[in-house]
Short mmCIF file of C-alpha atoms in Angstrom, two decimals:
data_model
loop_
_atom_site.label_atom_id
_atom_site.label_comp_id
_atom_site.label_asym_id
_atom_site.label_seq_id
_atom_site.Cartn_x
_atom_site.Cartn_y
_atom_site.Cartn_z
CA UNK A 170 0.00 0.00 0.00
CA UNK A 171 0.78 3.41 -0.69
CA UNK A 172 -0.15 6.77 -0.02
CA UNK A 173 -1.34 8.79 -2.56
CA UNK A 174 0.13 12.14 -2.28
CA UNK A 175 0.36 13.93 -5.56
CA UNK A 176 -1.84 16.27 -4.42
CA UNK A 177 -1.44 16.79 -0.53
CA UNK A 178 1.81 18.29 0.12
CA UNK A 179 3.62 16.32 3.44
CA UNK A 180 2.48 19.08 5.75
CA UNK A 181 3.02 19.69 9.66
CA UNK A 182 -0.91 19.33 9.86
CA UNK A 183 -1.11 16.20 7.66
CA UNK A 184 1.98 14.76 10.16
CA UNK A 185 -0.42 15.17 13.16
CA UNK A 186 -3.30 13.78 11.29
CA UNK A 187 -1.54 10.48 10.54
CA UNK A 188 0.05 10.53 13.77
CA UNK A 189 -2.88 10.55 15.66
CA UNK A 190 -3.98 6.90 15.94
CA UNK A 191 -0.05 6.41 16.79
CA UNK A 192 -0.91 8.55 19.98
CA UNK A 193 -3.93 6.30 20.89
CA UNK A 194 -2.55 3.58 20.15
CA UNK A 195 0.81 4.33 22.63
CA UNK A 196 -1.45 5.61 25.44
CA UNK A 197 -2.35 2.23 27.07
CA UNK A 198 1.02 0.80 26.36
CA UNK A 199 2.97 3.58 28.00
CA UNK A 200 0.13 3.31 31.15
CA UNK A 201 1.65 -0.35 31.50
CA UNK A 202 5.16 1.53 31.27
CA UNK A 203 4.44 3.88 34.06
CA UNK A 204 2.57 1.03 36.11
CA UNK A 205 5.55 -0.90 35.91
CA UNK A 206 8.11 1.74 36.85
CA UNK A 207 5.93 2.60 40.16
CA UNK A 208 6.06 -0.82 40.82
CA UNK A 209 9.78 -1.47 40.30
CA UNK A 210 9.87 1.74 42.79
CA UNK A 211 10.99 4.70 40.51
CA UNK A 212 9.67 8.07 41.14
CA UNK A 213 7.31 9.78 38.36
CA UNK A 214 10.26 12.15 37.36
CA UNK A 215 12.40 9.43 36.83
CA UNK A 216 9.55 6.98 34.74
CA UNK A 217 9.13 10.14 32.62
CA UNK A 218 12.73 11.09 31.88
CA UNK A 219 12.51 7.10 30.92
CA UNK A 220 10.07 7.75 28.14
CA UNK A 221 11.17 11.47 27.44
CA UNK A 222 14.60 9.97 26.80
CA UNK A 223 14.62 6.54 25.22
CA UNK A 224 10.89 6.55 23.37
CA UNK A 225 11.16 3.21 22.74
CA UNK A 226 8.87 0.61 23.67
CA UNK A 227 10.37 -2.95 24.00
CA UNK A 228 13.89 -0.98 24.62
CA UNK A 229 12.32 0.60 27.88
CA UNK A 230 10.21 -2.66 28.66
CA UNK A 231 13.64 -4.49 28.70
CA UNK A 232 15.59 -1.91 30.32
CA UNK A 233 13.03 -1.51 33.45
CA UNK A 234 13.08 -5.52 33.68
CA UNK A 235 16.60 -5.98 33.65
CA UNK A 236 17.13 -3.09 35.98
CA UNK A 237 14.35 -4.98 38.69
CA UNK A 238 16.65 -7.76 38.34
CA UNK A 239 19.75 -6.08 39.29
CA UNK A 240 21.39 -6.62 35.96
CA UNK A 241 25.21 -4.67 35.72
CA UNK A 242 24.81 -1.25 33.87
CA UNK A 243 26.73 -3.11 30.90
CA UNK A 244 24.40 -5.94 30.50
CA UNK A 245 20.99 -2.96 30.09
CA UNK A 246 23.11 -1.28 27.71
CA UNK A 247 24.23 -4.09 25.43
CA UNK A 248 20.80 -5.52 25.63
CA UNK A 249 18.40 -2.10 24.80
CA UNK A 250 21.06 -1.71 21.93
CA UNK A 251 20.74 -5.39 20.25
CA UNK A 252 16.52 -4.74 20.41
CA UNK A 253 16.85 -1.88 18.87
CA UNK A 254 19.07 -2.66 16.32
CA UNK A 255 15.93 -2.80 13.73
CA UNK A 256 16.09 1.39 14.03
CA UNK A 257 19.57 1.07 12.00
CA UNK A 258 17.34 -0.20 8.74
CA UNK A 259 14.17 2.20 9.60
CA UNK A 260 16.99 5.05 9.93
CA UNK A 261 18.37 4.26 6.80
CA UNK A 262 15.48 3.95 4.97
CA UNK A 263 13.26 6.83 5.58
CA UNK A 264 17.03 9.00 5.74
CA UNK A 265 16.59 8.30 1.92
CA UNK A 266 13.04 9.96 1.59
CA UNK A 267 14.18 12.85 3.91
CA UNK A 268 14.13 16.30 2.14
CA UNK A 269 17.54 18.09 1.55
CA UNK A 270 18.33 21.05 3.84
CA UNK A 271 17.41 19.12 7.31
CA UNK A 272 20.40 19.05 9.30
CA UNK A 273 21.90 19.39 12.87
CA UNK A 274 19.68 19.20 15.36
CA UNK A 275 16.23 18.83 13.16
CA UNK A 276 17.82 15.63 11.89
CA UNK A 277 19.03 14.53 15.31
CA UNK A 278 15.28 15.22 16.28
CA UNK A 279 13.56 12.96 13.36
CA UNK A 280 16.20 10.20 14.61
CA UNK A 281 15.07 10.22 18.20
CA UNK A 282 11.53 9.80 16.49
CA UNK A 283 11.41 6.74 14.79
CA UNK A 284 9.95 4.60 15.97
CA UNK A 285 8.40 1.25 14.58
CA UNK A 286 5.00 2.78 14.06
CA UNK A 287 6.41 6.38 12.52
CA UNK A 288 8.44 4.49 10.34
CA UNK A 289 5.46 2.43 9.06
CA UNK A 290 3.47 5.25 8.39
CA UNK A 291 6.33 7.54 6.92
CA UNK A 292 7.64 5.10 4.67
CA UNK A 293 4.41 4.53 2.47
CA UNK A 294 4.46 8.03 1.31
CA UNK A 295 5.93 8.45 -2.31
CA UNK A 296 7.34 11.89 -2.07
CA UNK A 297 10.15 13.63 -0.03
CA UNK A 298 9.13 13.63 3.63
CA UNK A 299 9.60 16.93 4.88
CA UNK A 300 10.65 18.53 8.20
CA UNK A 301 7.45 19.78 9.25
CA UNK A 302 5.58 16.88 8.44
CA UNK A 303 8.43 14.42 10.42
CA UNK A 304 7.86 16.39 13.34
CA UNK A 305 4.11 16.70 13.39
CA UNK A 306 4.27 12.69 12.64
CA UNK A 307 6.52 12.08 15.81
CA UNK A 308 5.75 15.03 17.74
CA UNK A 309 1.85 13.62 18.32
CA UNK A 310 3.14 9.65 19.03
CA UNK A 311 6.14 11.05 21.59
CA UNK A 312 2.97 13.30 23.46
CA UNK A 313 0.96 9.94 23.60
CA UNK A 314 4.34 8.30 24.85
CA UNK A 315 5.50 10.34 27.50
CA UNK A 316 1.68 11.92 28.63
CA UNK A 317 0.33 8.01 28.87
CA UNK A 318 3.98 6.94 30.57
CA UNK A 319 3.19 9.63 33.71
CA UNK A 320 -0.64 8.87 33.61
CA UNK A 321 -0.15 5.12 34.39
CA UNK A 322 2.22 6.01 36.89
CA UNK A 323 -0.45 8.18 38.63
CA UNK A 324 -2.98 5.47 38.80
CA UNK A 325 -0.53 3.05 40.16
CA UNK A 326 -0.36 5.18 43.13
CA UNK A 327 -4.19 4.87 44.40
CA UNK A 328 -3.75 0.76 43.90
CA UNK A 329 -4.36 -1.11 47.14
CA UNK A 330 -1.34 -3.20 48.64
CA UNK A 331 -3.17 -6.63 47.73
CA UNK A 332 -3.48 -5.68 44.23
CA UNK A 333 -0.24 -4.05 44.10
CA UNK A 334 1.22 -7.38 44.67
CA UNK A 335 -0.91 -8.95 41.72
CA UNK A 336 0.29 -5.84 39.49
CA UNK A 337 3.78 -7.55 39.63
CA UNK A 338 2.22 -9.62 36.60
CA UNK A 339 1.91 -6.41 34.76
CA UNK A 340 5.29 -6.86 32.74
CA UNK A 341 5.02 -10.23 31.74
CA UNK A 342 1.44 -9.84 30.98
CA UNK A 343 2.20 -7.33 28.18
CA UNK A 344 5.26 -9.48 26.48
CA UNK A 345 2.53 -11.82 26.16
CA UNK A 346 0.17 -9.83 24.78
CA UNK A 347 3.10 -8.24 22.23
CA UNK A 348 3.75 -12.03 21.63
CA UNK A 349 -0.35 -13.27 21.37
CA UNK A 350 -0.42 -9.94 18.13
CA UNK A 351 2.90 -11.22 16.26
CA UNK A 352 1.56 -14.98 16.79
CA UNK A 353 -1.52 -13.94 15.30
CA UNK A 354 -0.43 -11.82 12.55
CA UNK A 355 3.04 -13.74 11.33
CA UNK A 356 2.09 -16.75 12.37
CA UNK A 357 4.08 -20.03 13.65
CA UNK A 358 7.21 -18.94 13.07
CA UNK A 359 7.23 -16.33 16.06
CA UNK A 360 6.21 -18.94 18.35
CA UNK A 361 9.16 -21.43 17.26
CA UNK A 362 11.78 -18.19 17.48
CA UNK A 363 10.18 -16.57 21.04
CA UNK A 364 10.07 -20.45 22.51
CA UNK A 365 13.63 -21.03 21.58
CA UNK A 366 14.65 -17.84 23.51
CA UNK A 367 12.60 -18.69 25.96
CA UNK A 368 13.47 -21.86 26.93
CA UNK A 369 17.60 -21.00 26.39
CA UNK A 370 16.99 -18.34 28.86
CA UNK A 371 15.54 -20.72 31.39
CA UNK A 372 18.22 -23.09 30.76
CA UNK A 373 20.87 -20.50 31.35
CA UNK A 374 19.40 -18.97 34.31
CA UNK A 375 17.80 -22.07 36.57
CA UNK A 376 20.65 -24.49 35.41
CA UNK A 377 23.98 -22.66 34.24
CA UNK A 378 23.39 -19.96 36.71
CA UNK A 379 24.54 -16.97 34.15
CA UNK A 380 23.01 -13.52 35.46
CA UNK A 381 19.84 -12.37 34.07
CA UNK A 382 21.73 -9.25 31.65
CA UNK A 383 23.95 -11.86 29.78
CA UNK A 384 21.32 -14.74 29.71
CA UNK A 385 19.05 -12.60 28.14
CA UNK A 386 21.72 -11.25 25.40
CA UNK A 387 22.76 -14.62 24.97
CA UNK A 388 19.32 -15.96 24.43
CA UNK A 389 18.16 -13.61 21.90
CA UNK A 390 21.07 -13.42 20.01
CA UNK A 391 21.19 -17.16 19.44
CA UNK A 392 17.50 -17.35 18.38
CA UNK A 393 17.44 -14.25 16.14
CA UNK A 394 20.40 -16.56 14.10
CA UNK A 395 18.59 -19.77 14.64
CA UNK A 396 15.36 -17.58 13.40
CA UNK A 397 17.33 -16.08 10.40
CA UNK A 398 18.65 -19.37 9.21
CA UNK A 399 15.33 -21.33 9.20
CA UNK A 400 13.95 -18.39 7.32
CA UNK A 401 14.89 -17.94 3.60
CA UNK A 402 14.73 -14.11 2.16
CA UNK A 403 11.36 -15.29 0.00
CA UNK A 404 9.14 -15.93 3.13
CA UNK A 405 6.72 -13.61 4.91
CA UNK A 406 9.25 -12.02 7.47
CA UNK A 407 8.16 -11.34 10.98
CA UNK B 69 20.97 -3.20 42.39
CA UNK B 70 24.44 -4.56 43.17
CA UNK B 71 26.22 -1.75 41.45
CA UNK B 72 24.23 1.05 43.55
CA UNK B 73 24.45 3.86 40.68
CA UNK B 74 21.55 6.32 40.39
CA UNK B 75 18.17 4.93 38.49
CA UNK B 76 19.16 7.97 36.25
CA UNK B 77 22.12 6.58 35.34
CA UNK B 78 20.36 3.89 33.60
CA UNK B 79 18.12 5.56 32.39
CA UNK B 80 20.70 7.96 30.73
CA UNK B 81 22.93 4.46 29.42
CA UNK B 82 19.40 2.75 28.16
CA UNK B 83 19.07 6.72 26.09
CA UNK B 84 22.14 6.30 25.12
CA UNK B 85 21.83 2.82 23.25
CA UNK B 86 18.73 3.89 21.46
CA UNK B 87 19.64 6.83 20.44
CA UNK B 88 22.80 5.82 18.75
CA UNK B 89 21.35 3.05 16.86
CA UNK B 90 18.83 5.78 15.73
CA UNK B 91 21.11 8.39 14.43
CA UNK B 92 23.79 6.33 13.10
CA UNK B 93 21.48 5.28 9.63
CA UNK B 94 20.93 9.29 8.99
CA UNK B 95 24.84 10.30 8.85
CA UNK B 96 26.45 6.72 8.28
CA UNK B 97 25.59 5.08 4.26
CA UNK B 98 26.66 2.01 4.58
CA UNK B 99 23.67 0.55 6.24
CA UNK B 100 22.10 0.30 2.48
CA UNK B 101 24.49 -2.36 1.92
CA UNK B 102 24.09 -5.01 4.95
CA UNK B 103 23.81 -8.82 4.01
CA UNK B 104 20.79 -9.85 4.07
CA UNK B 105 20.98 -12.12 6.63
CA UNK B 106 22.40 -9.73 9.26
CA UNK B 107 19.42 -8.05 8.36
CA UNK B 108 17.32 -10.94 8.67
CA UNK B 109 18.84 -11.14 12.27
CA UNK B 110 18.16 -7.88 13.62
CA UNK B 111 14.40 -7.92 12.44
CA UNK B 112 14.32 -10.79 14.33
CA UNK B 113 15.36 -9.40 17.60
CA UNK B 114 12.63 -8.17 18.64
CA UNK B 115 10.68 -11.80 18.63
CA UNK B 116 13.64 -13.40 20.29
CA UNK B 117 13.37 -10.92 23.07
CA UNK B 118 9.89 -11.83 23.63
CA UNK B 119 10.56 -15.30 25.24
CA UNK B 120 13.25 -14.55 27.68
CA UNK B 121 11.33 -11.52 28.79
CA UNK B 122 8.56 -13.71 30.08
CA UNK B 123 10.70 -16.85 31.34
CA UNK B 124 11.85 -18.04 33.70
CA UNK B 125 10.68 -14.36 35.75
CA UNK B 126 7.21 -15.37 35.78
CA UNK B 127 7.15 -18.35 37.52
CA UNK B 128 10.47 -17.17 39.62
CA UNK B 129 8.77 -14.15 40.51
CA UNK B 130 5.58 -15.35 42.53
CA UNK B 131 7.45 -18.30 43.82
CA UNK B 132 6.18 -20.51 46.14
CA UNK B 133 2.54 -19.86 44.24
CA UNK B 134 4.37 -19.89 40.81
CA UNK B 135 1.51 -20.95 38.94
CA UNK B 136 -0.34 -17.54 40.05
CA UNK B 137 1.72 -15.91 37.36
CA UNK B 138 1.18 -18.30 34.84
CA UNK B 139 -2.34 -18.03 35.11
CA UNK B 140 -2.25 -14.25 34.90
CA UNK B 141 -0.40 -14.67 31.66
CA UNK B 142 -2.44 -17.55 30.05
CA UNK B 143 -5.58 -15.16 30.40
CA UNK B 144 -3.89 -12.52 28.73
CA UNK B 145 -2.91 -14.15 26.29
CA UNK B 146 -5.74 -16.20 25.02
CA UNK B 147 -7.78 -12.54 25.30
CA UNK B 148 -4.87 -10.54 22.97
CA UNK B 149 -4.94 -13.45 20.70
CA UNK B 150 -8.31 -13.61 20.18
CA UNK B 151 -9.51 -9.89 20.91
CA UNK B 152 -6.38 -7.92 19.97
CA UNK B 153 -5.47 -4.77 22.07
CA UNK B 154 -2.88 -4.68 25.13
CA UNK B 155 -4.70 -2.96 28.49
CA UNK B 156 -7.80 -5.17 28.55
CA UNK B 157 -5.59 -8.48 28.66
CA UNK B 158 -3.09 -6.67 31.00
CA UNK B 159 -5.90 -5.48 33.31
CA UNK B 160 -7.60 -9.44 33.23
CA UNK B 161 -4.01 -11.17 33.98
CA UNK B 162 -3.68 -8.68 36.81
CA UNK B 163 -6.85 -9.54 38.15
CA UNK B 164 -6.65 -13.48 37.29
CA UNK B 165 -3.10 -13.20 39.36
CA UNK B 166 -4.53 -11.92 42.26
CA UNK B 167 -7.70 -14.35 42.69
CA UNK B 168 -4.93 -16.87 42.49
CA UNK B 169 -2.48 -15.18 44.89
CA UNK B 170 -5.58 -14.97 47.29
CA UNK B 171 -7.11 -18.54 46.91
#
């Protein structure tokens, strides 16, 4: 599918437009991020400057995990890089539709921007994606991000002790949901790559006694390879 | 945390990792030209993160009652796979754990 834009010039209006359902559709997502972060026992600044910084979903998910688990500085880092690795081929392709003239820091801007969602909707259009339009685009999904990140936080707060406990399941709860969508839409192949991770990771952990951090690099490393072997070039990609 | 650094401090680093895989592809051409299979890999990621994200944490994480956990996840996930969406299958497996934290 494409956009058809011979008319409709890429506009900072038209960026918001489009954005939009980006910014609903972050909301509940980034509630789950604030939960979490109250329950991990960050303050609100410090859950916000987590979104306001990194606006990156399964990057944050991760980082907030690893850091309840006590993983070394070193081990979040090398992790949060290797999931969002992805960005380096989103980066490089919409850098190609980018307009000439946008440099310094409104480039550095529509970098800290993509995300997976931007990307999908910026890429579709057949013309030169512009600065105002890039930033109306982004500008609406990092407001959903960051107002939805300090929202869940403040609901956390009025939870009773009992059902903070329960809340613990929070985390885990939305990986599964992530992993229940990508099932559904890519089919078998997610649940072979995700169950090879998984169980590696347990294996690791409960037997071989690695830490967390590395366990978890270790285990998704190996079954993004294993994934990319089993699956030729020609097939439906996850 | 056995290091005992600031939360900001990891928050900064986790920043830090993101953002440099995001800028690199819009100064740095030679990302066009990848093999495809290392970009097979890192599309993959993402997936592969998915398992050990979940396991072994949930069942560690409510031990003794470890299946109170797994039971909070099974409900969410039959709900997102058959209704879609993310906060109504959250807000179900919270509420599925703690009936079976409770029992």
């Amino acid at each position: 599918m494409e956009f058809s834009d011979k008319q409709e010039s890429l506009t900072f209006r038209r960026g918001v437009r489009e954005g939009f359902p980006i910014c609903v559709g972050y909301f509940p997502t980034a509630m789950a991020f604030g939960l979490v972060c109250r329950d991990v026992g960050l303050k609100i600044w410090e859950a916000v400057l987590f979104s306001v910084t990194n606006f990156a979903g399964s990057g944050q998910f991760l980082a907030i995990n690893l850091l309840a688990s006590g993983s070394l500085i070193l081990e979040i880092f090398i992790g949060v890089l290797l999931i969002n690795m992805r960005y380096l081929f989103m980066g490089a392709a919409l850098n190609n539709k980018l307009e000439d003239g946008i440099h310094g820091p409104k480039r550095l801007l529509v970098a800290h921007g993509t995300t997976d969602e931007v990307f999908s909707i910026a890429v579709l259009h057949n013309q030169r994606l512009s600065w105002p339009y890039m930033i109306g685009l982004e500008g609406i999904a990092y407001i959903g991000w960051v107002g939805g990140t300090a929202l869940g936080f403040l609901i956390g707060m009025v939870l009773s002790s009992e059902l903070q406990m329960a809340v613990g399941v929070t985390l885990y709860a939305m990986f599964i949901s992530l992993f229940a969508q990508e099932l559904r839409q890519k089919g078998i192949m997610v649940l072979v790559i995700a169950g090879f991770s998984a169980i590696m990771n347990s294996i690791l952990i409960l037997c071989l006694n690695v830490g967390s951090g590395w366990a978890f690099v270790l285990s998704m490393l190996t079954a993004s390879i294993f994934g990319a072997l089993v699956i030729t070039e020609g097939e439906a990609l996850p | 945390m056995k290091e005992n650094l600031p939360i900001v401090v990891y928050i900064l680093a986790t920043a830090l990792a993101t953002f440099s895989v995001r800028v690199l592809p819009y100064y740095a051409k030679f990302l066009n030209k990848l093999p495809p299979f290392v970009g097979r890999c890192m599309r993959l990621l993402p997936i592969a993160a998915l398992g050990p994200l979940v396991f072994p944490g949930v069942i560690l994480d409510f031990s003794p009652q470890w299946y109170a956990g797994l039971a909070g996840i099974g409900a969410s996930f039959l709900i997102a796979y058959t209704k879609g969406g993310m906060i109504f299958p959250i807000l179900t497996s919270i509420l599925v754990t703690y009936i079976a934290l409770v029992l």
